[in-house]
Amino acid sequence: MGLGEALAILSALAWSAGVIIYKHLGETIAPVRLNLMKNLLVLGFLLPSLAFFGGPPPQLSTAELAITLLSGMLGIAVADSMYLTALNRLGAGRMGILGNFYSPFVILLSFLFLGERLGPLQLLGFALVTSGVLVVSARSSGEPAERRELRRGLLLGVGAIALMAVAIVLVKRVLETQPLIWMVALRMLGGIGGLLLIFALKRELPWPGHAERAKIRWPVVLVGALVGQYLSMLLWLGGYKYTSASVAAILNETTSIFIVILAAVFLHEALTRRKVLGVALTIAGVTCMLLA
């Protein structure tokens, strides 16, 4: 297993844990505010990381710096806020299903703008991973939800996934040649700046009011920021740095399977034979990708 492939899979695991944590936090914290809180905490984690492991600042041109900050604004400020909103409306299961759109978006954009291609074994892996997540998601359509709320959640979720794909393909070439932790930090600055701009445009204070602060479970917010954002983002960008965007995106699809397993362990959801089959198909697909 290459370094990029290993990082991509570990990123999926960390993000899956974050999704379950964010679902709980979303019951008491507004999505955009939760997004800002966790990213400010991540920035706090990044500062000592830069001091000890970051090395000298990257030598970026004006265009490369602008691309990096724009990637953070799109992928963190806008896409993550949309994702958290959709997560509140659809639940973790459906959002895991919508995540299946991520690799097709990245593969299409990588084909158009990065000139990447997939070999036969990688295409087989993509088909197996897609089959696995579709099998896992087959019964989720029967969960009760208001039709209008469901449509809005689906649109927000698909839009969030599409923007995440645009953001990572946009910064892929810059990421390949620059220090990883510095790129994470610069994207985070772009994301926080974008979130503050959103609050300014909405004419709202970025900080929660007294009543909202009283309901916040700060230890859970801290763990969510550390695992679901700091670790997952380092691993996620590392995957794209050390392997092709198409391969990293397909391996990121294992998020759906991790969500199923974590939901069974921590939320006591039933692990049915259909879900087990989906896990087996996805593991087979990941194996094909790693062999390729």
mmCIF file of N, CA and C in Angstrom, residues 139-262:
data_model
loop_
_atom_site.group_PDB
_atom_site.id
_atom_site.type_symbol
_atom_site.label_atom_id
_atom_site.label_comp_id
_atom_site.label_asym_id
_atom_site.label_seq_id
_atom_site.Cartn_x
_atom_site.Cartn_y
_atom_site.Cartn_z
ATOM 1 N N ARG A 139 -31.660 0.432 1.616
ATOM 2 C CA ARG A 139 -32.837 0.475 2.489
ATOM 3 C C ARG A 139 -33.034 1.820 3.173
ATOM 4 N N SER A 140 -32.115 2.726 2.964
ATOM 5 C CA SER A 140 -32.235 4.013 3.650
ATOM 6 C C SER A 140 -33.361 4.865 3.087
ATOM 7 N N SER A 141 -33.799 4.561 1.845
ATOM 8 C CA SER A 141 -34.831 5.378 1.217
ATOM 9 C C SER A 141 -36.162 5.264 1.929
ATOM 10 N N GLY A 142 -36.333 4.234 2.762
ATOM 11 C CA GLY A 142 -37.598 4.070 3.440
ATOM 12 C C GLY A 142 -37.718 4.837 4.746
ATOM 13 N N GLU A 143 -36.669 5.556 5.154
ATOM 14 C CA GLU A 143 -36.734 6.305 6.400
ATOM 15 C C GLU A 143 -37.688 7.491 6.246
ATOM 16 N N PRO A 144 -38.482 7.792 7.271
ATOM 17 C CA PRO A 144 -39.444 8.882 7.158
ATOM 18 C C PRO A 144 -38.762 10.245 7.106
ATOM 19 N N ALA A 145 -39.266 11.112 6.251
ATOM 20 C CA ALA A 145 -38.762 12.498 6.183
ATOM 21 C C ALA A 145 -39.768 13.312 5.399
ATOM 22 N N GLU A 146 -39.900 14.574 5.735
ATOM 23 C CA GLU A 146 -40.774 15.450 4.973
ATOM 24 C C GLU A 146 -40.235 15.583 3.563
ATOM 25 N N ARG A 147 -41.126 15.518 2.554
ATOM 26 C CA ARG A 147 -40.675 15.499 1.162
ATOM 27 C C ARG A 147 -39.901 16.765 0.807
ATOM 28 N N ARG A 148 -40.407 17.916 1.191
ATOM 29 C CA ARG A 148 -39.722 19.161 0.853
ATOM 30 C C ARG A 148 -38.391 19.258 1.576
ATOM 31 N N GLU A 149 -38.378 18.894 2.846
ATOM 32 C CA GLU A 149 -37.138 18.915 3.626
ATOM 33 C C GLU A 149 -36.125 17.949 3.031
ATOM 34 N N LEU A 150 -36.605 16.802 2.582
ATOM 35 C CA LEU A 150 -35.723 15.806 1.980
ATOM 36 C C LEU A 150 -35.100 16.340 0.697
ATOM 37 N N ARG A 151 -35.922 16.979 -0.165
ATOM 38 C CA ARG A 151 -35.394 17.522 -1.422
ATOM 39 C C ARG A 151 -34.345 18.587 -1.155
ATOM 40 N N ARG A 152 -34.631 19.487 -0.211
ATOM 41 C CA ARG A 152 -33.663 20.536 0.108
ATOM 42 C C ARG A 152 -32.378 19.939 0.667
ATOM 43 N N GLY A 153 -32.516 18.950 1.528
ATOM 44 C CA GLY A 153 -31.334 18.303 2.081
ATOM 45 C C GLY A 153 -30.505 17.615 1.017
ATOM 46 N N LEU A 154 -31.181 16.951 0.075
ATOM 47 C CA LEU A 154 -30.465 16.283 -1.007
ATOM 48 C C LEU A 154 -29.721 17.285 -1.881
ATOM 49 N N LEU A 155 -30.379 18.395 -2.207
ATOM 50 C CA LEU A 155 -29.728 19.418 -3.028
ATOM 51 C C LEU A 155 -28.521 20.007 -2.307
ATOM 52 N N LEU A 156 -28.683 20.299 -1.012
ATOM 53 C CA LEU A 156 -27.566 20.828 -0.236
ATOM 54 C C LEU A 156 -26.430 19.816 -0.160
ATOM 55 N N GLY A 157 -26.771 18.556 0.061
ATOM 56 C CA GLY A 157 -25.746 17.522 0.184
ATOM 57 C C GLY A 157 -24.975 17.314 -1.100
ATOM 58 N N VAL A 158 -25.685 17.192 -2.221
ATOM 59 C CA VAL A 158 -25.014 17.006 -3.517
ATOM 60 C C VAL A 158 -24.181 18.236 -3.857
ATOM 61 N N GLY A 159 -24.721 19.420 -3.582
ATOM 62 C CA GLY A 159 -23.964 20.644 -3.830
ATOM 63 C C GLY A 159 -22.692 20.706 -3.006
ATOM 64 N N ALA A 160 -22.783 20.268 -1.735
ATOM 65 C CA ALA A 160 -21.602 20.255 -0.870
ATOM 66 C C ALA A 160 -20.535 19.309 -1.406
ATOM 67 N N ILE A 161 -20.957 18.106 -1.822
ATOM 68 C CA ILE A 161 -20.006 17.126 -2.349
ATOM 69 C C ILE A 161 -19.352 17.649 -3.620
ATOM 70 N N ALA A 162 -20.144 18.281 -4.493
ATOM 71 C CA ALA A 162 -19.592 18.824 -5.732
ATOM 72 C C ALA A 162 -18.559 19.912 -5.452
ATOM 73 N N LEU A 163 -18.852 20.788 -4.491
ATOM 74 C CA LEU A 163 -17.907 21.859 -4.159
ATOM 75 C C LEU A 163 -16.634 21.306 -3.524
ATOM 76 N N MET A 164 -16.752 20.265 -2.722
ATOM 77 C CA MET A 164 -15.558 19.630 -2.168
ATOM 78 C C MET A 164 -14.660 19.101 -3.280
ATOM 79 N N ALA A 165 -15.292 18.499 -4.299
ATOM 80 C CA ALA A 165 -14.518 17.977 -5.431
ATOM 81 C C ALA A 165 -13.838 19.111 -6.195
ATOM 82 N N VAL A 166 -14.576 20.191 -6.440
ATOM 83 C CA VAL A 166 -13.995 21.347 -7.136
ATOM 84 C C VAL A 166 -12.819 21.904 -6.341
ATOM 85 N N ALA A 167 -12.980 22.018 -5.017
ATOM 86 C CA ALA A 167 -11.940 22.614 -4.176
ATOM 87 C C ALA A 167 -10.662 21.802 -4.195
ATOM 88 N N ILE A 168 -10.764 20.467 -4.147
ATOM 89 C CA ILE A 168 -9.547 19.654 -4.095
ATOM 90 C C ILE A 168 -8.868 19.575 -5.451
ATOM 91 N N VAL A 169 -9.630 19.484 -6.528
ATOM 92 C CA VAL A 169 -9.015 19.459 -7.860
ATOM 93 C C VAL A 169 -8.368 20.805 -8.162
ATOM 94 N N LEU A 170 -8.976 21.879 -7.688
ATOM 95 C CA LEU A 170 -8.435 23.222 -7.899
ATOM 96 C C LEU A 170 -7.037 23.360 -7.306
ATOM 97 N N VAL A 171 -6.816 22.780 -6.117
ATOM 98 C CA VAL A 171 -5.544 22.974 -5.406
ATOM 99 C C VAL A 171 -4.577 21.804 -5.602
ATOM 100 N N LYS A 172 -4.959 20.784 -6.345
ATOM 101 C CA LYS A 172 -4.168 19.557 -6.480
ATOM 102 C C LYS A 172 -2.737 19.839 -6.939
ATOM 103 N N ARG A 173 -2.537 20.597 -8.007
ATOM 104 C CA ARG A 173 -1.195 20.829 -8.546
ATOM 105 C C ARG A 173 -0.326 21.628 -7.578
ATOM 106 N N VAL A 174 -0.906 22.601 -6.884
ATOM 107 C CA VAL A 174 -0.153 23.369 -5.897
ATOM 108 C C VAL A 174 0.222 22.459 -4.735
ATOM 109 N N LEU A 175 -0.709 21.626 -4.317
ATOM 110 C CA LEU A 175 -0.504 20.735 -3.176
ATOM 111 C C LEU A 175 0.662 19.782 -3.403
ATOM 112 N N GLU A 176 0.845 19.324 -4.634
ATOM 113 C CA GLU A 176 1.876 18.337 -4.943
ATOM 114 C C GLU A 176 3.288 18.856 -4.670
ATOM 115 N N THR A 177 3.487 20.159 -4.731
ATOM 116 C CA THR A 177 4.845 20.724 -4.653
ATOM 117 C C THR A 177 5.110 21.504 -3.369
ATOM 118 N N GLN A 178 4.161 21.552 -2.449
ATOM 119 C CA GLN A 178 4.301 22.400 -1.262
ATOM 120 C C GLN A 178 4.190 21.577 0.019
ATOM 121 N N PRO A 179 4.729 22.081 1.143
ATOM 122 C CA PRO A 179 4.632 21.357 2.430
ATOM 123 C C PRO A 179 3.180 21.156 2.851
ATOM 124 N N LEU A 180 2.881 19.941 3.293
ATOM 125 C CA LEU A 180 1.497 19.564 3.565
ATOM 126 C C LEU A 180 0.867 20.416 4.662
ATOM 127 N N ILE A 181 1.533 20.538 5.823
ATOM 128 C CA ILE A 181 0.923 21.237 6.958
ATOM 129 C C ILE A 181 0.686 22.709 6.625
ATOM 130 N N TRP A 182 1.601 23.324 5.888
ATOM 131 C CA TRP A 182 1.397 24.712 5.491
ATOM 132 C C TRP A 182 0.192 24.854 4.565
ATOM 133 N N MET A 183 0.010 23.893 3.681
ATOM 134 C CA MET A 183 -1.142 23.960 2.779
ATOM 135 C C MET A 183 -2.449 23.783 3.540
ATOM 136 N N VAL A 184 -2.433 22.887 4.543
ATOM 137 C CA VAL A 184 -3.626 22.720 5.398
ATOM 138 C C VAL A 184 -3.939 24.026 6.107
ATOM 139 N N ALA A 185 -2.900 24.674 6.644
ATOM 140 C CA ALA A 185 -3.103 25.916 7.399
ATOM 141 C C ALA A 185 -3.613 27.040 6.493
ATOM 142 N N LEU A 186 -3.058 27.158 5.296
ATOM 143 C CA LEU A 186 -3.494 28.217 4.378
ATOM 144 C C LEU A 186 -4.933 27.994 3.919
ATOM 145 N N ARG A 187 -5.285 26.742 3.642
ATOM 146 C CA ARG A 187 -6.678 26.460 3.279
ATOM 147 C C ARG A 187 -7.609 26.768 4.453
ATOM 148 N N MET A 188 -7.143 26.471 5.666
ATOM 149 C CA MET A 188 -7.956 26.753 6.846
ATOM 150 C C MET A 188 -8.169 28.252 6.999
ATOM 151 N N LEU A 189 -7.131 29.053 6.746
ATOM 152 C CA LEU A 189 -7.291 30.509 6.806
ATOM 153 C C LEU A 189 -8.303 30.984 5.772
ATOM 154 N N GLY A 190 -8.237 30.408 4.583
ATOM 155 C CA GLY A 190 -9.227 30.748 3.567
ATOM 156 C C GLY A 190 -10.634 30.377 3.995
ATOM 157 N N GLY A 191 -10.763 29.210 4.641
ATOM 158 C CA GLY A 191 -12.074 28.776 5.103
ATOM 159 C C GLY A 191 -12.627 29.654 6.210
ATOM 160 N N ILE A 192 -11.787 29.997 7.190
ATOM 161 C CA ILE A 192 -12.238 30.862 8.285
ATOM 162 C C ILE A 192 -12.594 32.250 7.768
ATOM 163 N N GLY A 193 -11.765 32.770 6.853
ATOM 164 C CA GLY A 193 -12.094 34.068 6.248
ATOM 165 C C GLY A 193 -13.424 34.027 5.518
ATOM 166 N N GLY A 194 -13.679 32.933 4.801
ATOM 167 C CA GLY A 194 -14.958 32.792 4.113
ATOM 168 C C GLY A 194 -16.127 32.713 5.067
ATOM 169 N N LEU A 195 -15.953 32.018 6.197
ATOM 170 C CA LEU A 195 -17.024 31.914 7.185
ATOM 171 C C LEU A 195 -17.324 33.262 7.834
ATOM 172 N N LEU A 196 -16.282 34.024 8.157
ATOM 173 C CA LEU A 196 -16.500 35.356 8.727
ATOM 174 C C LEU A 196 -17.215 36.254 7.719
ATOM 175 N N LEU A 197 -16.901 36.096 6.442
ATOM 176 C CA LEU A 197 -17.588 36.862 5.400
ATOM 177 C C LEU A 197 -19.067 36.481 5.339
ATOM 178 N N ILE A 198 -19.362 35.189 5.492
ATOM 179 C CA ILE A 198 -20.756 34.736 5.490
ATOM 180 C C ILE A 198 -21.531 35.383 6.636
ATOM 181 N N PHE A 199 -20.932 35.400 7.829
ATOM 182 C CA PHE A 199 -21.603 36.030 8.970
ATOM 183 C C PHE A 199 -21.786 37.527 8.737
ATOM 184 N N ALA A 200 -20.793 38.178 8.121
ATOM 185 C CA ALA A 200 -20.905 39.613 7.842
ATOM 186 C C ALA A 200 -22.033 39.886 6.848
ATOM 187 N N LEU A 201 -22.145 39.048 5.820
ATOM 188 C CA LEU A 201 -23.201 39.228 4.826
ATOM 189 C C LEU A 201 -24.582 38.970 5.432
ATOM 190 N N LYS A 202 -24.661 38.037 6.362
ATOM 191 C CA LYS A 202 -25.932 37.732 7.039
ATOM 192 C C LYS A 202 -26.220 38.703 8.193
ATOM 193 N N ARG A 203 -25.232 39.562 8.507
ATOM 194 C CA ARG A 203 -25.355 40.519 9.611
ATOM 195 C C ARG A 203 -25.667 39.805 10.920
ATOM 196 N N GLU A 204 -24.910 38.730 11.165
ATOM 197 C CA GLU A 204 -25.043 37.965 12.396
ATOM 198 C C GLU A 204 -23.694 37.917 13.100
ATOM 199 N N LEU A 205 -23.733 37.806 14.421
ATOM 200 C CA LEU A 205 -22.508 37.624 15.183
ATOM 201 C C LEU A 205 -22.021 36.189 15.018
ATOM 202 N N PRO A 206 -20.712 36.000 14.839
ATOM 203 C CA PRO A 206 -20.203 34.631 14.658
ATOM 204 C C PRO A 206 -20.226 33.799 15.928
ATOM 205 N N TRP A 207 -20.328 34.448 17.103
ATOM 206 C CA TRP A 207 -20.286 33.703 18.355
ATOM 207 C C TRP A 207 -21.694 33.348 18.821
ATOM 208 N N PRO A 208 -21.869 32.197 19.452
ATOM 209 C CA PRO A 208 -23.199 31.822 19.952
ATOM 210 C C PRO A 208 -23.627 32.708 21.105
ATOM 211 N N GLY A 209 -24.935 32.897 21.239
ATOM 212 C CA GLY A 209 -25.472 33.650 22.357
ATOM 213 C C GLY A 209 -25.386 32.854 23.646
ATOM 214 N N HIS A 210 -25.774 33.500 24.736
ATOM 215 C CA HIS A 210 -25.652 32.866 26.062
ATOM 216 C C HIS A 210 -26.465 31.576 26.144
ATOM 217 N N ALA A 211 -27.700 31.610 25.637
ATOM 218 C CA ALA A 211 -28.559 30.422 25.716
ATOM 219 C C ALA A 211 -27.971 29.269 24.905
ATOM 220 N N GLU A 212 -27.409 29.593 23.736
ATOM 221 C CA GLU A 212 -26.818 28.552 22.895
ATOM 222 C C GLU A 212 -25.527 28.011 23.510
ATOM 223 N N ARG A 213 -24.725 28.908 24.114
ATOM 224 C CA ARG A 213 -23.474 28.468 24.736
ATOM 225 C C ARG A 213 -23.738 27.485 25.873
ATOM 226 N N ALA A 214 -24.831 27.690 26.594
ATOM 227 C CA ALA A 214 -25.135 26.814 27.725
ATOM 228 C C ALA A 214 -25.413 25.377 27.282
ATOM 229 N N LYS A 215 -25.840 25.204 26.030
ATOM 230 C CA LYS A 215 -26.175 23.870 25.526
ATOM 231 C C LYS A 215 -24.999 23.176 24.844
ATOM 232 N N ILE A 216 -23.918 23.899 24.621
ATOM 233 C CA ILE A 216 -22.796 23.348 23.863
ATOM 234 C C ILE A 216 -22.003 22.368 24.720
ATOM 235 N N ARG A 217 -21.745 21.187 24.195
ATOM 236 C CA ARG A 217 -20.912 20.189 24.871
ATOM 237 C C ARG A 217 -19.481 20.366 24.365
ATOM 238 N N TRP A 218 -18.727 21.190 25.082
ATOM 239 C CA TRP A 218 -17.404 21.589 24.601
ATOM 240 C C TRP A 218 -16.433 20.420 24.442
ATOM 241 N N PRO A 219 -16.391 19.434 25.335
ATOM 242 C CA PRO A 219 -15.490 18.296 25.090
ATOM 243 C C PRO A 219 -15.809 17.576 23.772
ATOM 244 N N VAL A 220 -17.110 17.458 23.435
ATOM 245 C CA VAL A 220 -17.492 16.806 22.182
ATOM 246 C C VAL A 220 -17.072 17.662 20.988
ATOM 247 N N VAL A 221 -17.241 18.991 21.105
ATOM 248 C CA VAL A 221 -16.790 19.892 20.041
ATOM 249 C C VAL A 221 -15.290 19.744 19.829
ATOM 250 N N LEU A 222 -14.530 19.650 20.923
ATOM 251 C CA LEU A 222 -13.080 19.531 20.836
ATOM 252 C C LEU A 222 -12.677 18.230 20.143
ATOM 253 N N VAL A 223 -13.303 17.124 20.528
ATOM 254 C CA VAL A 223 -12.985 15.832 19.903
ATOM 255 C C VAL A 223 -13.394 15.837 18.431
ATOM 256 N N GLY A 224 -14.561 16.412 18.132
ATOM 257 C CA GLY A 224 -15.001 16.497 16.746
ATOM 258 C C GLY A 224 -14.039 17.298 15.886
ATOM 259 N N ALA A 225 -13.555 18.416 16.419
ATOM 260 C CA ALA A 225 -12.603 19.245 15.671
ATOM 261 C C ALA A 225 -11.284 18.519 15.471
ATOM 262 N N LEU A 226 -10.812 17.809 16.517
ATOM 263 C CA LEU A 226 -9.527 17.126 16.440
ATOM 264 C C LEU A 226 -9.566 15.960 15.454
ATOM 265 N N VAL A 227 -10.593 15.117 15.571
ATOM 266 C CA VAL A 227 -10.662 13.907 14.749
ATOM 267 C C VAL A 227 -11.308 14.189 13.396
ATOM 268 N N GLY A 228 -12.496 14.820 13.436
ATOM 269 C CA GLY A 228 -13.276 14.986 12.216
ATOM 270 C C GLY A 228 -12.792 16.083 11.305
ATOM 271 N N GLN A 229 -11.938 16.992 11.805
ATOM 272 C CA GLN A 229 -11.471 18.079 10.950
ATOM 273 C C GLN A 229 -9.950 18.103 10.854
ATOM 274 N N TYR A 230 -9.250 18.217 11.988
ATOM 275 C CA TYR A 230 -7.792 18.338 11.964
ATOM 276 C C TYR A 230 -7.135 17.088 11.369
ATOM 277 N N LEU A 231 -7.393 15.926 11.982
ATOM 278 C CA LEU A 231 -6.789 14.697 11.478
ATOM 279 C C LEU A 231 -7.296 14.340 10.086
ATOM 280 N N SER A 232 -8.611 14.426 9.896
ATOM 281 C CA SER A 232 -9.162 14.025 8.596
ATOM 282 C C SER A 232 -8.656 14.924 7.477
ATOM 283 N N MET A 233 -8.485 16.230 7.747
ATOM 284 C CA MET A 233 -8.007 17.133 6.696
ATOM 285 C C MET A 233 -6.536 16.877 6.376
ATOM 286 N N LEU A 234 -5.702 16.678 7.416
ATOM 287 C CA LEU A 234 -4.301 16.340 7.162
ATOM 288 C C LEU A 234 -4.188 15.062 6.334
ATOM 289 N N LEU A 235 -4.924 14.039 6.735
ATOM 290 C CA LEU A 235 -4.887 12.765 6.020
ATOM 291 C C LEU A 235 -5.472 12.893 4.616
ATOM 292 N N TRP A 236 -6.554 13.665 4.496
ATOM 293 C CA TRP A 236 -7.231 13.848 3.208
ATOM 294 C C TRP A 236 -6.315 14.534 2.200
ATOM 295 N N LEU A 237 -5.735 15.656 2.598
ATOM 296 C CA LEU A 237 -4.835 16.368 1.692
ATOM 297 C C LEU A 237 -3.567 15.558 1.439
ATOM 298 N N GLY A 238 -3.113 14.823 2.460
ATOM 299 C CA GLY A 238 -1.956 13.959 2.262
ATOM 300 C C GLY A 238 -2.222 12.892 1.220
ATOM 301 N N GLY A 239 -3.425 12.338 1.230
ATOM 302 C CA GLY A 239 -3.785 11.357 0.208
ATOM 303 C C GLY A 239 -3.703 11.934 -1.193
ATOM 304 N N TYR A 240 -4.196 13.157 -1.360
ATOM 305 C CA TYR A 240 -4.165 13.792 -2.683
ATOM 306 C C TYR A 240 -2.755 14.247 -3.055
ATOM 307 N N LYS A 241 -1.924 14.487 -2.065
ATOM 308 C CA LYS A 241 -0.545 14.896 -2.347
ATOM 309 C C LYS A 241 0.280 13.727 -2.881
ATOM 310 N N TYR A 242 0.058 12.522 -2.322
ATOM 311 C CA TYR A 242 0.941 11.395 -2.600
ATOM 312 C C TYR A 242 0.349 10.342 -3.525
ATOM 313 N N THR A 243 -0.862 10.554 -4.030
ATOM 314 C CA THR A 243 -1.382 9.682 -5.074
ATOM 315 C C THR A 243 -2.279 10.518 -5.979
ATOM 316 N N SER A 244 -2.776 9.919 -7.046
ATOM 317 C CA SER A 244 -3.603 10.680 -7.987
ATOM 318 C C SER A 244 -4.939 11.043 -7.360
ATOM 319 N N ALA A 245 -5.535 12.124 -7.862
ATOM 320 C CA ALA A 245 -6.816 12.582 -7.322
ATOM 321 C C ALA A 245 -7.899 11.531 -7.509
ATOM 322 N N SER A 246 -7.885 10.838 -8.649
ATOM 323 C CA SER A 246 -8.915 9.834 -8.921
ATOM 324 C C SER A 246 -8.837 8.676 -7.940
ATOM 325 N N VAL A 247 -7.628 8.162 -7.686
ATOM 326 C CA VAL A 247 -7.458 7.044 -6.758
ATOM 327 C C VAL A 247 -7.830 7.470 -5.339
ATOM 328 N N ALA A 248 -7.355 8.649 -4.902
ATOM 329 C CA ALA A 248 -7.684 9.121 -3.557
ATOM 330 C C ALA A 248 -9.189 9.273 -3.377
ATOM 331 N N ALA A 249 -9.860 9.800 -4.402
ATOM 332 C CA ALA A 249 -11.305 10.000 -4.307
ATOM 333 C C ALA A 249 -12.047 8.684 -4.169
ATOM 334 N N ILE A 250 -11.630 7.670 -4.923
ATOM 335 C CA ILE A 250 -12.301 6.372 -4.843
ATOM 336 C C ILE A 250 -12.095 5.751 -3.472
ATOM 337 N N LEU A 251 -10.874 5.844 -2.944
ATOM 338 C CA LEU A 251 -10.610 5.288 -1.617
ATOM 339 C C LEU A 251 -11.358 6.068 -0.536
ATOM 340 N N ASN A 252 -11.585 7.355 -0.746
ATOM 341 C CA ASN A 252 -12.390 8.146 0.197
ATOM 342 C C ASN A 252 -13.823 7.643 0.279
ATOM 343 N N GLU A 253 -14.280 6.875 -0.752
ATOM 344 C CA GLU A 253 -15.648 6.356 -0.742
ATOM 345 C C GLU A 253 -15.882 5.381 0.408
ATOM 346 N N THR A 254 -14.797 4.847 0.985
ATOM 347 C CA THR A 254 -14.973 3.925 2.107
ATOM 348 C C THR A 254 -15.603 4.616 3.310
ATOM 349 N N THR A 255 -15.740 5.939 3.254
ATOM 350 C CA THR A 255 -16.438 6.670 4.310
ATOM 351 C C THR A 255 -17.812 6.069 4.593
ATOM 352 N N SER A 256 -18.549 5.737 3.533
ATOM 353 C CA SER A 256 -19.893 5.184 3.699
ATOM 354 C C SER A 256 -19.871 3.910 4.530
ATOM 355 N N ILE A 257 -18.882 3.062 4.272
ATOM 356 C CA ILE A 257 -18.791 1.804 5.004
ATOM 357 C C ILE A 257 -18.398 2.054 6.452
ATOM 358 N N PHE A 258 -17.450 2.951 6.676
ATOM 359 C CA PHE A 258 -17.048 3.261 8.052
ATOM 360 C C PHE A 258 -18.221 3.829 8.850
ATOM 361 N N ILE A 259 -19.050 4.653 8.190
ATOM 362 C CA ILE A 259 -20.209 5.217 8.887
ATOM 363 C C ILE A 259 -21.159 4.105 9.326
ATOM 364 N N VAL A 260 -21.368 3.111 8.450
ATOM 365 C CA VAL A 260 -22.233 1.988 8.793
ATOM 366 C C VAL A 260 -21.680 1.242 10.010
ATOM 367 N N ILE A 261 -20.378 0.979 10.007
ATOM 368 C CA ILE A 261 -19.769 0.230 11.111
ATOM 369 C C ILE A 261 -19.804 1.039 12.404
ATOM 370 N N LEU A 262 -19.433 2.314 12.334
ATOM 371 C CA LEU A 262 -19.420 3.155 13.530
ATOM 372 C C LEU A 262 -20.830 3.361 14.078
#
